[in-house]
CSV table of C-alpha atoms and ligand atoms in Angstrom, one decimal:
chain,number,residue,atom,x,y,z
A,1,MET,CA,58.6,-2.6,-5.6
A,2,THR,CA,55.0,-2.7,-6.7
A,3,ILE,CA,52.5,-0.4,-4.9
A,4,HIS,CA,48.9,-1.6,-5.1
A,5,HIS,CA,46.4,1.1,-4.8
A,6,ASP,CA,42.8,0.3,-3.9
A,7,VAL,CA,41.0,2.0,-6.7
A,8,ARG,CA,37.5,1.1,-5.5
A,9,PRO,CA,35.2,3.9,-4.5
A,10,THR,CA,34.8,4.4,-0.8
A,11,LEU,CA,31.5,3.8,0.9
A,12,ASN,CA,31.4,5.8,4.1
A,13,LEU,CA,29.3,4.4,6.9
A,14,ILE,CA,28.0,6.3,10.0
A,15,ARG,CA,27.0,4.0,12.8
A,16,LEU,CA,23.9,5.1,14.7
A,17,ALA,CA,23.1,4.3,18.3
A,18,ASN,CA,20.9,1.3,17.4
A,19,GLY,CA,23.9,0.0,15.3
A,20,GLU,CA,26.2,-0.3,18.3
A,21,GLY,CA,28.0,-3.6,18.3
A,22,LEU,CA,26.7,-4.8,14.9
A,23,ASP,CA,29.1,-6.1,12.3
A,24,LEU,CA,29.7,-3.7,9.4
A,25,PRO,CA,27.8,-4.6,6.2
A,26,ALA,CA,30.2,-6.8,4.3
A,27,TYR,CA,30.8,-8.8,1.2
A,28,GLU,CA,30.5,-12.4,2.3
A,29,SER,CA,32.6,-13.9,-0.5
A,30,LYS,CA,35.4,-12.6,-2.7
A,31,GLY,CA,33.2,-12.0,-5.7
A,32,ALA,CA,29.9,-11.1,-3.9
A,33,ALA,CA,28.0,-8.4,-5.7
A,34,GLY,CA,26.2,-7.3,-2.6
A,35,MET,CA,27.1,-6.6,1.0
A,36,ASP,CA,24.8,-8.2,3.5
A,37,LEU,CA,22.7,-5.9,5.7
A,38,ARG,CA,22.0,-6.8,9.3
A,39,ALA,CA,18.9,-6.1,11.3
A,40,ALA,CA,19.4,-3.4,13.9
A,41,VAL,CA,16.3,-4.5,15.9
A,42,ASP,CA,16.4,-4.6,19.7
A,43,GLU,CA,18.3,-7.6,21.1
A,44,ALA,CA,15.6,-8.1,23.7
A,45,ALA,CA,12.7,-7.6,21.2
A,46,PRO,CA,13.0,-9.6,18.0
A,47,LEU,CA,10.5,-8.6,15.3
A,48,THR,CA,7.9,-11.1,14.3
A,49,LEU,CA,6.8,-10.8,10.7
A,50,GLN,CA,3.4,-12.5,10.2
A,51,PRO,CA,2.5,-14.0,6.8
A,52,GLY,CA,1.2,-11.3,4.4
A,53,LYS,CA,2.7,-8.5,6.5
A,54,ARG,CA,5.5,-6.0,6.0
A,55,ALA,CA,8.0,-4.2,8.2
A,56,LEU,CA,10.6,-1.5,7.9
A,57,VAL,CA,13.7,-3.0,9.4
A,58,PRO,CA,16.5,-0.6,10.5
A,59,THR,CA,20.2,-1.4,9.6
A,60,GLY,CA,21.8,0.9,12.2
A,61,PHE,CA,23.8,2.8,9.6
A,62,ILE,CA,23.8,5.9,7.4
A,63,PHE,CA,25.4,5.0,4.0
A,64,GLU,CA,27.1,7.8,2.2
A,65,ILE,CA,26.8,6.4,-1.3
A,66,PRO,CA,29.5,7.9,-3.5
A,67,GLU,CA,28.2,10.4,-6.1
A,68,GLY,CA,27.4,8.7,-9.4
A,69,PHE,CA,26.3,5.5,-7.7
A,70,GLU,CA,23.2,4.2,-6.0
A,71,GLY,CA,22.6,1.5,-3.4
A,72,GLN,CA,20.2,-1.2,-4.5
A,73,VAL,CA,18.6,-3.1,-1.6
A,74,ARG,CA,17.8,-6.6,-2.7
A,75,PRO,CA,16.4,-9.7,-1.1
A,76,ARG,CA,18.6,-12.7,-0.1
A,77,SER,CA,17.6,-15.7,-2.1
A,78,GLY,CA,18.0,-18.1,0.8
A,79,LEU,CA,15.4,-16.2,2.9
A,80,ALA,CA,13.1,-15.9,-0.1
A,81,PHE,CA,13.4,-19.6,-0.9
A,82,LYS,CA,13.2,-21.0,2.6
A,83,HIS,CA,10.8,-18.5,4.2
A,84,GLY,CA,9.1,-16.4,1.5
A,85,ILE,CA,10.9,-13.3,2.9
A,86,THR,CA,11.5,-10.6,0.3
A,87,CYS,CA,12.0,-6.8,-0.1
A,88,LEU,CA,8.6,-5.4,-1.0
A,89,ASN,CA,10.0,-2.5,-3.0
A,90,SER,CA,12.7,-4.6,-4.6
A,91,PRO,CA,15.2,-3.3,-5.6
A,92,GLY,CA,15.1,-0.6,-3.0
A,93,THR,CA,16.8,2.6,-4.1
A,94,VAL,CA,19.2,4.4,-1.8
A,95,ASP,CA,20.1,7.8,-3.3
A,96,SER,CA,23.7,9.2,-3.0
A,97,ASP,CA,22.3,12.3,-1.3
A,98,TYR,CA,20.3,10.3,1.3
A,99,ARG,CA,21.6,10.9,4.9
A,100,GLY,CA,19.0,9.0,6.9
A,101,GLU,CA,19.3,5.5,8.2
A,102,VAL,CA,19.0,2.8,5.5
A,103,LYS,CA,16.0,0.6,6.2
A,104,VAL,CA,14.9,-2.6,4.6
A,105,LEU,CA,11.2,-3.0,3.7
A,106,LEU,CA,10.7,-6.7,4.3
A,107,ALA,CA,7.6,-8.6,3.4
A,108,ASN,CA,6.6,-12.1,4.4
A,109,LEU,CA,5.1,-13.9,1.4
A,110,GLY,CA,5.5,-17.3,3.2
A,111,ASP,CA,2.8,-19.0,5.2
A,112,GLU,CA,4.6,-19.0,8.6
A,113,ALA,CA,5.6,-16.2,10.9
A,114,PHE,CA,9.2,-15.2,10.5
A,115,ILE,CA,11.3,-13.9,13.4
A,116,ILE,CA,13.9,-11.3,12.7
A,117,GLU,CA,16.6,-11.2,15.4
A,118,ARG,CA,19.3,-8.6,16.0
A,119,GLY,CA,22.3,-9.0,13.6
A,120,MET,CA,20.4,-11.3,11.2
A,121,ARG,CA,21.4,-10.8,7.6
A,122,ILE,CA,18.1,-9.7,6.1
A,123,ALA,CA,19.0,-8.3,2.7
A,124,GLN,CA,22.0,-7.2,0.6
A,125,MET,CA,23.1,-3.9,-1.0
A,126,VAL,CA,24.6,-3.7,-4.4
A,127,ILE,CA,26.4,-0.4,-5.2
A,128,ALA,CA,25.8,0.3,-8.9
A,129,PRO,CA,26.7,3.2,-11.2
A,130,VAL,CA,23.8,5.4,-12.3
A,131,THR,CA,23.4,8.0,-15.0
A,132,GLN,CA,21.4,11.2,-14.6
A,133,VAL,CA,20.2,12.3,-18.0
A,134,ARG,CA,19.3,15.7,-19.3
A,135,VAL,CA,15.5,15.7,-19.8
A,136,ALA,CA,14.2,17.1,-23.0
A,137,GLU,CA,10.6,17.1,-24.5
A,138,SER,CA,10.1,16.4,-28.3
A,139,ALA,CA,6.9,16.7,-30.4
A,140,ALA,CA,7.3,13.3,-32.1
A,141,ALA,CA,9.2,10.1,-31.4
A,142,SER,CA,11.9,9.0,-33.8
A,143,GLU,CA,11.1,6.0,-36.1
A,144,THR,CA,12.4,2.5,-35.4
A,145,THR,CA,11.7,-1.0,-36.7
A,146,ARG,CA,10.1,-2.0,-33.4
A,147,GLY,CA,7.9,1.1,-33.3
A,148,ALA,CA,5.2,0.7,-30.6
A,149,GLY,CA,5.4,-3.1,-30.5
A,150,GLY,CA,6.1,-4.4,-27.0
A,151,PHE,CA,4.7,-6.7,-24.3
A,152,GLY,CA,5.3,-9.9,-26.3
A,153,SER,CA,5.2,-8.4,-29.9
A,154,THR,CA,8.2,-10.6,-30.9
A,155,GLY,CA,6.6,-13.8,-29.7
A,156,VAL,CA,6.8,-15.6,-26.3
B,1,DUT,O1,14.7,0.1,0.5
B,1,DUT,C1,14.9,1.4,0.7
B,1,DUT,C2,14.5,2.4,-0.2
B,1,DUT,C3,14.7,3.7,0.2
B,1,DUT,N1,15.4,4.0,1.3
B,1,DUT,C4,15.7,5.4,1.6
B,1,DUT,C5,16.9,5.9,0.8
B,1,DUT,C6,16.3,6.6,-0.3
B,1,DUT,O2,17.3,7.6,-0.8
B,1,DUT,C7,15.1,7.2,0.3
B,1,DUT,C8,14.0,7.5,-0.7
B,1,DUT,O3,13.6,6.3,-1.4
B,1,DUT,P1,12.7,6.3,-2.7
B,1,DUT,O4,13.1,7.4,-3.6
B,1,DUT,O5,12.6,4.9,-3.2
B,1,DUT,O6,11.3,6.6,-2.0
B,1,DUT,P2,10.2,7.7,-2.3
B,1,DUT,O7,8.9,7.1,-1.9
B,1,DUT,O8,10.4,8.3,-3.7
B,1,DUT,O9,10.6,8.8,-1.2
B,1,DUT,P3,11.2,10.2,-1.4
B,1,DUT,O10,10.1,11.1,-1.7
B,1,DUT,O11,11.8,10.5,0.0
B,1,DUT,O12,12.3,10.1,-2.5
B,1,DUT,O13,14.6,6.2,1.2
B,1,DUT,C9,15.8,3.0,2.2
B,1,DUT,O14,16.5,3.3,3.2
B,1,DUT,N2,15.6,1.7,1.9
B,2,MG,MG1,12.1,9.2,-4.4
């Protein structure tokens, strides 16, 4: 008999009052990198995002990101392509010690108003490993072939 253990890290979610009845964030395909986040706006009061404006949209959940990981809040390409909707601070960073509601800072770069309804999949979250380094100060930088060349120094 083969026993299959699920070795994936666990993402613990805490549903808030405004998340009542919403589908859990989920991977929408077998190999999806991100799980889609849904708008926890009031059913009776959809949010209208005018062109050039931004809004902090609640997801209805606290995400307990496992230690050693971060949550990256990224735009959905379909919304960006069709409506000019993006995440202003992309990728948004959700720290593993954050215990507030995850929110999505949406911006409308399109030329028409965009209506965000309850349950709409507005963004996606990728869970990615992060490394915290030990910070040290040195008097001089080590030598390399590149040196200070950057910003197109190798050609375009
Ligand atoms: O798209 C985002 C970005 C951030 N956050 C939450 C989780 C994150 O852990 C916290 C702080 O984010 P960040 O460090 O990017 O913002 P800050 O301006 O540096 O705020 P702080 O001083 O609270 O760290 O805000 C979100 O819910 N959504
Ligand atoms: Mg910060």
